[in-house]
Structure formats: structure tokens, C-alpha cells
Amino acid sequence: MKTVQLGRTGEQISQLALGCMIMGTVTPEDESFAILDRYAETGGAFLDTADCYAWWERRGSLGGHSEELIGRWLARTGRRDRVFLATKGSAVVRDLDAVWAGGRPDWEVAYRTFVGAGAKTLRDAIDGSLRRLGTDHVDLYYVHVDDRATPLEETLEALAGIVRAGKARYIGWSNARTWRLERIRHLCAANGWPAPVALQQQHSYLRRRAGLRHVSIVDDEQLDYLAAHDDLTLVAYSPILKGVYDDTAKRRGHGVMEPYVGPDAEARLAAVAEVAAEVGVTPNALVLAWLQHQTSPAVVPLIGPRTLGQYEAALPALDVRLTADQLARLDAAGA
């Protein structure tokens, strides 16, 4: 497992991060522990979770399952000082009754009822996360969902207090527009507050379709911004889009493809299949390898395997060395 620098911090983080969102709910504890153990054996040390994971899997719950499971794994293994631990706050649901009124989680309602990034909310959230994780600090603390209803000054001052108190070493942001990042960085510089060192967004080899407005999927402007500001590292969630690169049937029927469908996606899927066959890996693994080859900006793919088998299927990506010609063909592909 190679490492990359986190922003300009000097901190070395695993180039392949492990997302723990469904551990303790969809993925039972024994298999979750097996995945975590195997990731550590592979040399991985970057774990990602959030306080809200995974409320939507258990009616009546506000989340916390993933953090609690990681806390038990850390206690069992004694690996806290060998793990770069990231969690997030601001996306716990405020009104569970409203969200579950139709018998299934209503995400439109959920998005309207997140607790947000107010100062007291974040201070309470980090304390709850630390308690569940069984540690006195996290290495990276994200604002999970950009909260435009709360003044940025309030959020940033609260985060500065969390860092000052030693409860988080660094801060990050997720699901944010580029103009918001620029405003955040300006306020941090003006007030002497710690600035974000990581941006977690949805990012893959496929490009979102023309005309789509989507706050969470990286676009060309955001890539350009990150390339010009290397103090921000891009952590790419859903890098293989739930495995659609390997599964033709899933591409036709899965909602994860909706932001990407069109001639551009078809051309890029064909390019991935061609280069993957040359290299001798699956298209999913090829996409992970391509992301790890990116340098401007550098990208840390964040995988979220449901099973140990899915984790093992990602490992060949670590050994892929793409040639300049293969990279050029992948980059040039598209409608």
C-alpha cells in the first residue's frame, strides 16, 4: 500500500482509503472485522466513517453503528496509533418520524432535516463520535454536508475550537461547491482558523452528464481548483460507482448511473474495458488504478466493500502500472 501526502501537512495517508459506512449494519461484525484486519495486513491505515452511518438501515436509529464497530475493532487490535481515523458530523437526521413516514427512508426529507453544522451541534457531535470510537481524538473531522443555513464563521470557529482542544488534528469538507471552498479558505486565512486539508466528493472515471447540477460530484472547475490548490487532497467516494464498470446489467438498472448516462459514458466504459483487458485486471480495479495514477490533483479513492470478497477484488489495483499511452487513451476517451 503506497501513501500520499495529505495536502501540505506532511502527513502520509494510505492511497486507498477504506470506507466503513455499512459496517455494523449491512456488513455484520465478524465480516467487518475480517475486512478491517485484511486492510491492515495490506498496509492500509486510512479509515473513514461518520456519526450518521447508517441510520437508514435500521428504523428508529440515528446512526453511530459504524463508529461503534470501529471502536470495538480498535480496542480489540490496539491499532489506534497506527490508523489515520476520519469521521464526519452535520448529517444526522433531525426528524426520524418524518423521514420514515412512508415506511422507507425518504431522502428528500432527510436532506431537509439534517442537524447541520452549527457550533453546538458540531461540539456535541465530535464528543459523541469520540465516545463511540473509544478514542480521545480523530485525525480528520469533516463537515459531512455543506450547511448553507449556518454562517460559515460559526462553523469554522467551532471547528477551530475542536482542533485547539485536541479532539481533531485536521478538518475537511464534503459535498461542497467550489465557490464555497474558496470562501471557507478565505475566512480561515483572515481569522487564523485551521483550513480544510481534504475534500471528500463523489468522483470516478466516468464524467457527469452535460447539464447536470450536482453538488457532490466533482466537475471540471473543481478539478482545476484542486490542481491549483494542492493543500487540499481529493478523497473520492464511490470511485467504482457500486461496481458498474464490471456489471453491464447494473449499468442499465441502477440509479448510480443516472448522473452519467450518455454517449460520453459509453465511450469511457469501452476504453476502460479495453485497457483492463490489456493489463489483466477487472474494469473496477482498472478504474481504481487510474484514480491512483492521477497527480493534478492527486486522488485518494475511498472504497466501501460490503464483503471481504469485494475488498479482495480491489487489491489488484494496487499493483497496476499504467503506461503513458494507456493513460493518454483513458484520458482522451469520451464523446
mmCIF file of C-alpha atoms in Angstrom:
data_model
loop_
_atom_site.group_PDB
_atom_site.id
_atom_site.type_symbol
_atom_site.label_atom_id
_atom_site.label_comp_id
_atom_site.label_asym_id
_atom_site.label_seq_id
_atom_site.Cartn_x
_atom_site.Cartn_y
_atom_site.Cartn_z
ATOM 1 C CA MET A 1 0.000 0.000 0.000
ATOM 2 C CA LYS A 2 1.564 3.276 -1.119
ATOM 3 C CA THR A 3 0.976 6.547 0.685
ATOM 4 C CA VAL A 4 0.390 10.126 -0.444
ATOM 5 C CA GLN A 5 0.757 13.381 1.424
ATOM 6 C CA LEU A 6 -2.403 14.879 2.913
ATOM 7 C CA GLY A 7 -2.474 18.376 1.466
ATOM 8 C CA ARG A 8 0.705 20.121 2.577
ATOM 9 C CA THR A 9 0.527 18.778 6.123
ATOM 10 C CA GLY A 10 3.430 16.357 5.796
ATOM 11 C CA GLU A 11 1.050 13.615 6.937
ATOM 12 C CA GLN A 12 1.290 10.434 4.865
ATOM 13 C CA ILE A 13 -2.040 8.677 4.287
ATOM 14 C CA SER A 14 -2.869 5.412 2.537
ATOM 15 C CA GLN A 15 -3.501 5.917 -1.169
ATOM 16 C CA LEU A 16 -6.512 3.606 -0.900
ATOM 17 C CA ALA A 17 -8.882 4.560 1.914
ATOM 18 C CA LEU A 18 -11.375 2.156 3.494
ATOM 19 C CA GLY A 19 -14.941 3.379 3.835
ATOM 20 C CA CYS A 20 -16.723 1.828 6.800
ATOM 21 C CA MET A 21 -20.225 3.204 6.173
ATOM 22 C CA ILE A 22 -22.153 -0.087 6.224
ATOM 23 C CA MET A 23 -20.032 -1.903 8.775
ATOM 24 C CA GLY A 24 -22.163 -2.962 11.707
ATOM 25 C CA THR A 25 -25.401 -2.850 9.705
ATOM 26 C CA VAL A 26 -25.357 -4.335 6.168
ATOM 27 C CA THR A 27 -21.971 -5.943 6.810
ATOM 28 C CA PRO A 28 -22.116 -7.903 10.097
ATOM 29 C CA GLU A 29 -19.457 -7.513 12.743
ATOM 30 C CA ASP A 30 -17.458 -10.650 12.006
ATOM 31 C CA GLU A 31 -17.089 -9.839 8.322
ATOM 32 C CA SER A 32 -16.443 -6.170 9.069
ATOM 33 C CA PHE A 33 -13.601 -7.194 11.375
ATOM 34 C CA ALA A 34 -12.257 -9.500 8.656
ATOM 35 C CA ILE A 35 -12.215 -6.630 6.150
ATOM 36 C CA LEU A 36 -10.528 -4.295 8.645
ATOM 37 C CA ASP A 37 -7.962 -6.948 9.529
ATOM 38 C CA ARG A 38 -7.181 -7.633 5.874
ATOM 39 C CA TYR A 39 -6.899 -3.920 5.090
ATOM 40 C CA ALA A 40 -4.388 -3.547 7.933
ATOM 41 C CA GLU A 41 -2.460 -6.593 6.698
ATOM 42 C CA THR A 42 -2.297 -4.985 3.251
ATOM 43 C CA GLY A 43 -0.680 -1.919 4.823
ATOM 44 C CA GLY A 44 -3.824 0.215 4.805
ATOM 45 C CA ALA A 45 -4.331 2.724 7.595
ATOM 46 C CA PHE A 46 -6.945 5.310 6.449
ATOM 47 C CA LEU A 47 -10.410 4.544 7.877
ATOM 48 C CA ASP A 48 -13.428 6.694 7.010
ATOM 49 C CA THR A 49 -16.762 6.819 8.824
ATOM 50 C CA ALA A 50 -19.422 9.298 10.023
ATOM 51 C CA ASP A 51 -21.704 9.759 13.001
ATOM 52 C CA CYS A 52 -24.832 9.194 10.897
ATOM 53 C CA TYR A 53 -23.764 5.798 9.461
ATOM 54 C CA ALA A 54 -26.030 4.011 8.849
ATOM 55 C CA TRP A 55 -29.337 5.300 10.216
ATOM 56 C CA TRP A 56 -31.216 4.337 7.013
ATOM 57 C CA GLU A 57 -30.527 0.648 7.589
ATOM 58 C CA ARG A 58 -32.272 0.490 10.976
ATOM 59 C CA ARG A 59 -35.547 2.260 11.540
ATOM 60 C CA GLY A 60 -35.609 4.316 14.725
ATOM 61 C CA SER A 61 -31.832 4.767 14.801
ATOM 62 C CA LEU A 62 -29.852 7.978 14.369
ATOM 63 C CA GLY A 63 -26.759 6.063 13.275
ATOM 64 C CA GLY A 64 -23.480 5.528 15.093
ATOM 65 C CA HIS A 65 -23.250 1.824 14.213
ATOM 66 C CA SER A 66 -20.113 2.185 12.105
ATOM 67 C CA GLU A 67 -18.271 4.284 14.680
ATOM 68 C CA GLU A 68 -19.166 1.843 17.444
ATOM 69 C CA LEU A 69 -17.897 -1.094 15.396
ATOM 70 C CA ILE A 70 -14.621 0.662 14.584
ATOM 71 C CA GLY A 71 -14.257 1.465 18.269
ATOM 72 C CA ARG A 72 -14.600 -2.219 19.133
ATOM 73 C CA TRP A 73 -12.086 -3.181 16.427
ATOM 74 C CA LEU A 74 -9.569 -0.610 17.642
ATOM 75 C CA ALA A 75 -9.970 -1.828 21.222
ATOM 76 C CA ARG A 76 -9.525 -5.444 20.117
ATOM 77 C CA THR A 77 -6.453 -4.812 17.974
ATOM 78 C CA GLY A 78 -4.781 -1.913 19.776
ATOM 79 C CA ARG A 79 -4.166 -0.241 16.418
ATOM 80 C CA ARG A 80 -5.366 3.289 17.211
ATOM 81 C CA ASP A 81 -1.885 4.809 16.926
ATOM 82 C CA ARG A 82 -1.369 3.071 13.550
ATOM 83 C CA VAL A 83 -4.618 4.268 11.971
ATOM 84 C CA PHE A 84 -5.465 7.585 10.327
ATOM 85 C CA LEU A 85 -9.065 7.925 11.505
ATOM 86 C CA ALA A 86 -11.607 10.186 9.811
ATOM 87 C CA THR A 87 -15.204 10.832 10.776
ATOM 88 C CA LYS A 88 -17.851 13.411 9.935
ATOM 89 C CA GLY A 89 -20.612 15.468 11.528
ATOM 90 C CA SER A 90 -23.647 17.506 10.395
ATOM 91 C CA ALA A 91 -25.699 14.829 8.549
ATOM 92 C CA VAL A 92 -27.608 13.186 11.395
ATOM 93 C CA VAL A 93 -31.340 13.352 10.698
ATOM 94 C CA ARG A 94 -33.327 15.642 12.965
ATOM 95 C CA ASP A 95 -36.810 14.148 12.451
ATOM 96 C CA LEU A 96 -36.835 10.361 12.071
ATOM 97 C CA ASP A 97 -40.638 10.130 12.120
ATOM 98 C CA ALA A 98 -40.880 12.403 9.075
ATOM 99 C CA VAL A 99 -38.127 10.558 7.235
ATOM 100 C CA TRP A 100 -39.768 7.158 7.768
ATOM 101 C CA ALA A 101 -43.388 8.315 7.341
ATOM 102 C CA GLY A 102 -43.822 6.300 4.145
ATOM 103 C CA GLY A 103 -42.341 3.118 5.571
ATOM 104 C CA ARG A 104 -38.996 3.601 3.783
ATOM 105 C CA PRO A 105 -36.366 6.305 4.291
ATOM 106 C CA ASP A 106 -37.307 9.407 2.299
ATOM 107 C CA TRP A 107 -34.035 11.043 1.272
ATOM 108 C CA GLU A 108 -35.652 14.260 0.135
ATOM 109 C CA VAL A 109 -36.994 14.723 3.659
ATOM 110 C CA ALA A 110 -33.675 13.635 5.143
ATOM 111 C CA TYR A 111 -31.754 16.294 3.214
ATOM 112 C CA ARG A 112 -34.119 18.937 4.577
ATOM 113 C CA THR A 113 -33.784 17.774 8.174
ATOM 114 C CA PHE A 114 -30.046 17.270 8.705
ATOM 115 C CA VAL A 115 -28.896 18.751 12.007
ATOM 116 C CA GLY A 116 -26.386 20.946 10.194
ATOM 117 C CA ALA A 117 -23.081 22.498 11.172
ATOM 118 C CA GLY A 118 -23.977 24.882 13.969
ATOM 119 C CA ALA A 119 -21.356 25.354 16.677
ATOM 120 C CA LYS A 120 -23.153 23.449 19.439
ATOM 121 C CA THR A 121 -24.187 20.707 17.027
ATOM 122 C CA LEU A 122 -20.582 20.099 15.966
ATOM 123 C CA ARG A 123 -19.223 20.250 19.510
ATOM 124 C CA ASP A 124 -21.783 17.707 20.662
ATOM 125 C CA ALA A 125 -21.246 15.581 17.551
ATOM 126 C CA ILE A 126 -17.488 15.265 17.939
ATOM 127 C CA ASP A 127 -17.885 14.261 21.580
ATOM 128 C CA GLY A 128 -20.390 11.581 20.583
ATOM 129 C CA SER A 129 -18.106 10.311 17.829
ATOM 130 C CA LEU A 130 -15.104 10.106 20.160
ATOM 131 C CA ARG A 131 -17.145 8.190 22.709
ATOM 132 C CA ARG A 132 -18.337 5.655 20.132
ATOM 133 C CA LEU A 133 -14.874 5.316 18.594
ATOM 134 C CA GLY A 134 -13.262 4.873 22.003
ATOM 135 C CA THR A 135 -10.566 7.472 21.380
ATOM 136 C CA ASP A 136 -9.672 10.964 22.553
ATOM 137 C CA HIS A 137 -9.214 12.380 19.039
ATOM 138 C CA VAL A 138 -9.755 11.760 15.351
ATOM 139 C CA ASP A 139 -7.180 12.602 12.732
ATOM 140 C CA LEU A 140 -9.600 14.199 10.278
ATOM 141 C CA TYR A 141 -13.025 15.695 11.003
ATOM 142 C CA TYR A 142 -15.278 16.591 8.072
ATOM 143 C CA VAL A 143 -18.335 18.752 7.741
ATOM 144 C CA HIS A 144 -20.336 15.995 6.077
ATOM 145 C CA VAL A 145 -22.976 18.030 4.245
ATOM 146 C CA ASP A 146 -22.291 21.689 3.490
ATOM 147 C CA ASP A 147 -24.738 23.695 5.622
ATOM 148 C CA ARG A 148 -25.673 26.969 3.947
ATOM 149 C CA ALA A 149 -28.193 27.890 6.653
ATOM 150 C CA THR A 150 -25.448 28.361 9.268
ATOM 151 C CA PRO A 151 -22.937 31.207 8.890
ATOM 152 C CA LEU A 152 -19.581 29.812 7.837
ATOM 153 C CA GLU A 153 -17.916 31.895 10.537
ATOM 154 C CA GLU A 154 -19.844 29.988 13.200
ATOM 155 C CA THR A 155 -18.937 26.598 11.747
ATOM 156 C CA LEU A 156 -15.273 27.426 11.193
ATOM 157 C CA GLU A 157 -14.785 28.942 14.638
ATOM 158 C CA ALA A 158 -16.338 25.826 16.202
ATOM 159 C CA LEU A 159 -14.037 23.582 14.153
ATOM 160 C CA ALA A 160 -11.054 25.671 15.208
ATOM 161 C CA GLY A 161 -12.079 25.092 18.821
ATOM 162 C CA ILE A 162 -12.330 21.343 18.206
ATOM 163 C CA VAL A 163 -8.792 21.319 16.782
ATOM 164 C CA ARG A 164 -7.497 23.542 19.577
ATOM 165 C CA ALA A 165 -8.990 21.173 22.156
ATOM 166 C CA GLY A 166 -7.093 18.274 20.570
ATOM 167 C CA LYS A 167 -10.256 16.444 19.519
ATOM 168 C CA ALA A 168 -9.339 16.553 15.817
ATOM 169 C CA ARG A 169 -5.969 17.092 14.172
ATOM 170 C CA TYR A 170 -7.245 18.311 10.796
ATOM 171 C CA ILE A 171 -10.551 19.386 9.275
ATOM 172 C CA GLY A 172 -12.169 18.605 5.933
ATOM 173 C CA TRP A 173 -15.315 19.318 3.953
ATOM 174 C CA SER A 174 -17.613 17.131 1.886
ATOM 175 C CA ASN A 175 -20.357 17.629 -0.685
ATOM 176 C CA ALA A 176 -19.436 21.247 -1.393
ATOM 177 C CA ARG A 177 -19.347 23.611 -4.343
ATOM 178 C CA THR A 178 -16.040 25.130 -5.390
ATOM 179 C CA TRP A 179 -17.124 28.685 -4.567
ATOM 180 C CA ARG A 180 -17.880 27.570 -1.022
ATOM 181 C CA LEU A 181 -14.389 26.111 -0.685
ATOM 182 C CA GLU A 182 -12.885 29.421 -1.753
ATOM 183 C CA ARG A 183 -14.993 31.327 0.786
ATOM 184 C CA ILE A 184 -14.056 28.840 3.525
ATOM 185 C CA ARG A 185 -10.352 29.176 2.743
ATOM 186 C CA HIS A 186 -10.590 32.983 2.714
ATOM 187 C CA LEU A 187 -12.296 33.083 6.120
ATOM 188 C CA CYS A 188 -9.767 30.675 7.595
ATOM 189 C CA ALA A 189 -6.858 32.777 6.340
ATOM 190 C CA ALA A 190 -8.431 36.006 7.585
ATOM 191 C CA ASN A 191 -9.165 34.656 11.062
ATOM 192 C CA GLY A 192 -6.263 32.300 11.665
ATOM 193 C CA TRP A 193 -8.539 29.248 11.735
ATOM 194 C CA PRO A 194 -7.344 25.837 10.507
ATOM 195 C CA ALA A 195 -8.326 25.416 6.859
ATOM 196 C CA PRO A 196 -9.611 22.174 5.342
ATOM 197 C CA VAL A 197 -6.908 19.800 4.138
ATOM 198 C CA ALA A 198 -9.269 17.287 2.480
ATOM 199 C CA LEU A 199 -12.318 17.473 0.232
ATOM 200 C CA GLN A 200 -14.466 14.342 0.034
ATOM 201 C CA GLN A 201 -16.599 14.238 -3.103
ATOM 202 C CA GLN A 202 -18.061 11.622 -5.421
ATOM 203 C CA HIS A 203 -15.501 11.070 -8.163
ATOM 204 C CA SER A 204 -14.862 8.298 -10.672
ATOM 205 C CA TYR A 205 -13.588 7.750 -14.204
ATOM 206 C CA LEU A 206 -16.996 8.487 -15.708
ATOM 207 C CA ARG A 207 -17.874 12.166 -16.049
ATOM 208 C CA ARG A 208 -21.242 13.523 -15.033
ATOM 209 C CA ARG A 209 -23.543 14.131 -17.982
ATOM 210 C CA ALA A 210 -23.761 17.568 -19.557
ATOM 211 C CA GLY A 211 -26.129 19.984 -17.880
ATOM 212 C CA LEU A 212 -26.418 18.071 -14.613
ATOM 213 C CA ARG A 213 -26.392 20.185 -11.448
ATOM 214 C CA HIS A 214 -24.924 18.111 -8.631
ATOM 215 C CA VAL A 215 -23.243 19.448 -5.519
ATOM 216 C CA SER A 216 -21.444 16.203 -4.667
ATOM 217 C CA ILE A 217 -19.916 15.083 -7.986
ATOM 218 C CA VAL A 218 -16.597 16.638 -8.972
ATOM 219 C CA ASP A 219 -16.741 18.747 -12.148
ATOM 220 C CA ASP A 220 -14.035 20.286 -14.340
ATOM 221 C CA GLU A 221 -13.978 23.530 -12.376
ATOM 222 C CA GLN A 222 -13.434 21.685 -9.118
ATOM 223 C CA LEU A 223 -10.642 19.567 -10.601
ATOM 224 C CA ASP A 224 -8.970 22.735 -11.835
ATOM 225 C CA TYR A 225 -9.348 24.358 -8.414
ATOM 226 C CA LEU A 226 -7.865 21.353 -6.634
ATOM 227 C CA ALA A 227 -4.975 21.166 -9.088
ATOM 228 C CA ALA A 228 -4.183 24.805 -8.276
ATOM 229 C CA HIS A 229 -4.538 24.329 -4.506
ATOM 230 C CA ASP A 230 -2.537 21.266 -3.503
ATOM 231 C CA ASP A 231 -3.116 21.959 0.184
ATOM 232 C CA LEU A 232 -6.486 20.222 -0.397
ATOM 233 C CA THR A 233 -6.475 16.466 -1.078
ATOM 234 C CA LEU A 234 -9.385 14.956 -3.010
ATOM 235 C CA VAL A 235 -10.817 11.881 -1.293
ATOM 236 C CA ALA A 236 -13.040 10.219 -3.893
ATOM 237 C CA TYR A 237 -16.060 8.329 -2.615
ATOM 238 C CA SER A 238 -17.995 5.883 -4.816
ATOM 239 C CA PRO A 239 -14.944 5.530 -7.095
ATOM 240 C CA ILE A 240 -16.292 2.416 -8.839
ATOM 241 C CA LEU A 241 -19.944 3.500 -8.663
ATOM 242 C CA LYS A 242 -21.142 0.389 -6.874
ATOM 243 C CA GLY A 243 -19.286 -1.836 -9.315
ATOM 244 C CA VAL A 244 -20.977 -0.759 -12.555
ATOM 245 C CA TYR A 245 -17.732 -0.999 -14.543
ATOM 246 C CA ASP A 246 -17.824 -4.790 -14.116
ATOM 247 C CA ASP A 247 -21.579 -5.241 -14.431
ATOM 248 C CA THR A 248 -23.374 -4.402 -17.674
ATOM 249 C CA ALA A 249 -26.789 -5.261 -16.222
ATOM 250 C CA LYS A 250 -26.269 -2.965 -13.236
ATOM 251 C CA ARG A 251 -25.471 -0.062 -15.578
ATOM 252 C CA ARG A 252 -28.906 -0.416 -17.170
ATOM 253 C CA GLY A 253 -30.924 -0.559 -13.992
ATOM 254 C CA HIS A 254 -29.059 1.098 -11.133
ATOM 255 C CA GLY A 255 -29.703 4.663 -10.022
ATOM 256 C CA VAL A 256 -25.990 5.246 -9.536
ATOM 257 C CA MET A 257 -25.662 5.548 -13.340
ATOM 258 C CA GLU A 258 -28.296 8.275 -13.704
ATOM 259 C CA PRO A 259 -25.822 11.201 -13.357
ATOM 260 C CA TYR A 260 -23.558 9.692 -16.040
ATOM 261 C CA VAL A 261 -25.693 8.090 -18.772
ATOM 262 C CA GLY A 262 -24.995 9.183 -22.341
ATOM 263 C CA PRO A 263 -22.508 8.858 -25.202
ATOM 264 C CA ASP A 264 -19.585 10.112 -23.112
ATOM 265 C CA ALA A 265 -20.109 7.385 -20.520
ATOM 266 C CA GLU A 266 -20.407 4.720 -23.219
ATOM 267 C CA ALA A 267 -17.126 5.785 -24.806
ATOM 268 C CA ARG A 268 -15.317 5.814 -21.481
ATOM 269 C CA LEU A 269 -16.724 2.439 -20.449
ATOM 270 C CA ALA A 270 -15.384 0.998 -23.688
ATOM 271 C CA ALA A 271 -11.953 2.499 -23.011
ATOM 272 C CA VAL A 272 -11.877 1.052 -19.501
ATOM 273 C CA ALA A 273 -12.794 -2.413 -20.778
ATOM 274 C CA GLU A 274 -10.078 -2.252 -23.448
ATOM 275 C CA VAL A 275 -7.269 -1.156 -21.120
ATOM 276 C CA ALA A 276 -8.384 -3.504 -18.334
ATOM 277 C CA ALA A 277 -8.071 -6.436 -20.762
ATOM 278 C CA GLU A 278 -4.563 -5.306 -21.703
ATOM 279 C CA VAL A 279 -3.483 -5.027 -18.081
ATOM 280 C CA GLY A 280 -5.211 -8.223 -16.966
ATOM 281 C CA VAL A 281 -7.482 -6.793 -14.257
ATOM 282 C CA THR A 282 -11.200 -6.157 -13.943
ATOM 283 C CA PRO A 283 -12.604 -2.814 -15.130
ATOM 284 C CA ASN A 284 -13.398 -1.922 -11.491
ATOM 285 C CA ALA A 285 -9.765 -2.468 -10.494
ATOM 286 C CA LEU A 286 -8.584 -0.555 -13.556
ATOM 287 C CA VAL A 287 -10.618 2.490 -12.515
ATOM 288 C CA LEU A 288 -9.132 2.384 -9.006
ATOM 289 C CA ALA A 289 -5.669 2.167 -10.531
ATOM 290 C CA TRP A 290 -6.401 5.086 -12.887
ATOM 291 C CA LEU A 291 -7.511 7.234 -9.958
ATOM 292 C CA GLN A 292 -4.329 6.408 -8.073
ATOM 293 C CA HIS A 293 -2.276 7.474 -11.099
ATOM 294 C CA GLN A 294 -3.753 10.976 -11.016
ATOM 295 C CA THR A 295 -1.364 13.695 -9.875
ATOM 296 C CA SER A 296 -3.008 17.036 -10.689
ATOM 297 C CA PRO A 297 -4.878 16.804 -8.476
ATOM 298 C CA ALA A 298 -3.840 13.711 -6.573
ATOM 299 C CA VAL A 299 -6.776 11.453 -5.708
ATOM 300 C CA VAL A 300 -7.304 9.054 -2.802
ATOM 301 C CA PRO A 301 -10.021 6.545 -3.792
ATOM 302 C CA LEU A 302 -12.322 5.607 -0.914
ATOM 303 C CA ILE A 303 -13.717 2.092 -1.343
ATOM 304 C CA GLY A 304 -16.631 0.739 0.679
ATOM 305 C CA PRO A 305 -16.705 -3.039 0.257
ATOM 306 C CA ARG A 306 -19.759 -4.907 1.521
ATOM 307 C CA THR A 307 -17.909 -8.223 1.759
ATOM 308 C CA LEU A 308 -14.366 -9.446 2.238
ATOM 309 C CA GLY A 309 -14.525 -10.774 -1.324
ATOM 310 C CA GLN A 310 -15.279 -7.307 -2.637
ATOM 311 C CA TYR A 311 -12.305 -5.927 -0.723
ATOM 312 C CA GLU A 312 -10.027 -8.619 -2.126
ATOM 313 C CA ALA A 313 -11.280 -7.825 -5.640
ATOM 314 C CA ALA A 314 -9.956 -4.266 -5.274
ATOM 315 C CA LEU A 315 -6.423 -5.293 -4.304
ATOM 316 C CA PRO A 316 -5.056 -5.908 -7.835
ATOM 317 C CA ALA A 317 -5.451 -2.150 -8.418
ATOM 318 C CA LEU A 318 -2.529 -1.557 -6.056
ATOM 319 C CA ASP A 319 -0.119 -3.332 -8.430
ATOM 320 C CA VAL A 320 -1.262 -1.867 -11.751
ATOM 321 C CA ARG A 321 1.266 0.339 -13.534
ATOM 322 C CA LEU A 322 -0.358 2.102 -16.456
ATOM 323 C CA THR A 323 1.816 3.216 -19.342
ATOM 324 C CA ALA A 324 1.829 6.777 -20.658
ATOM 325 C CA ASP A 325 -0.030 5.529 -23.746
ATOM 326 C CA GLN A 326 -2.712 3.783 -21.682
ATOM 327 C CA LEU A 327 -3.215 6.848 -19.504
ATOM 328 C CA ALA A 328 -3.457 9.060 -22.571
ATOM 329 C CA ARG A 329 -6.073 6.794 -24.152
ATOM 330 C CA LEU A 330 -8.121 6.706 -20.975
ATOM 331 C CA ASP A 331 -7.917 10.474 -20.591
ATOM 332 C CA ALA A 332 -8.833 11.127 -24.217
ATOM 333 C CA ALA A 333 -11.827 8.783 -24.314
ATOM 334 C CA GLY A 334 -15.246 10.372 -24.498
ATOM 335 C CA ALA A 335 -17.918 11.755 -26.752
#
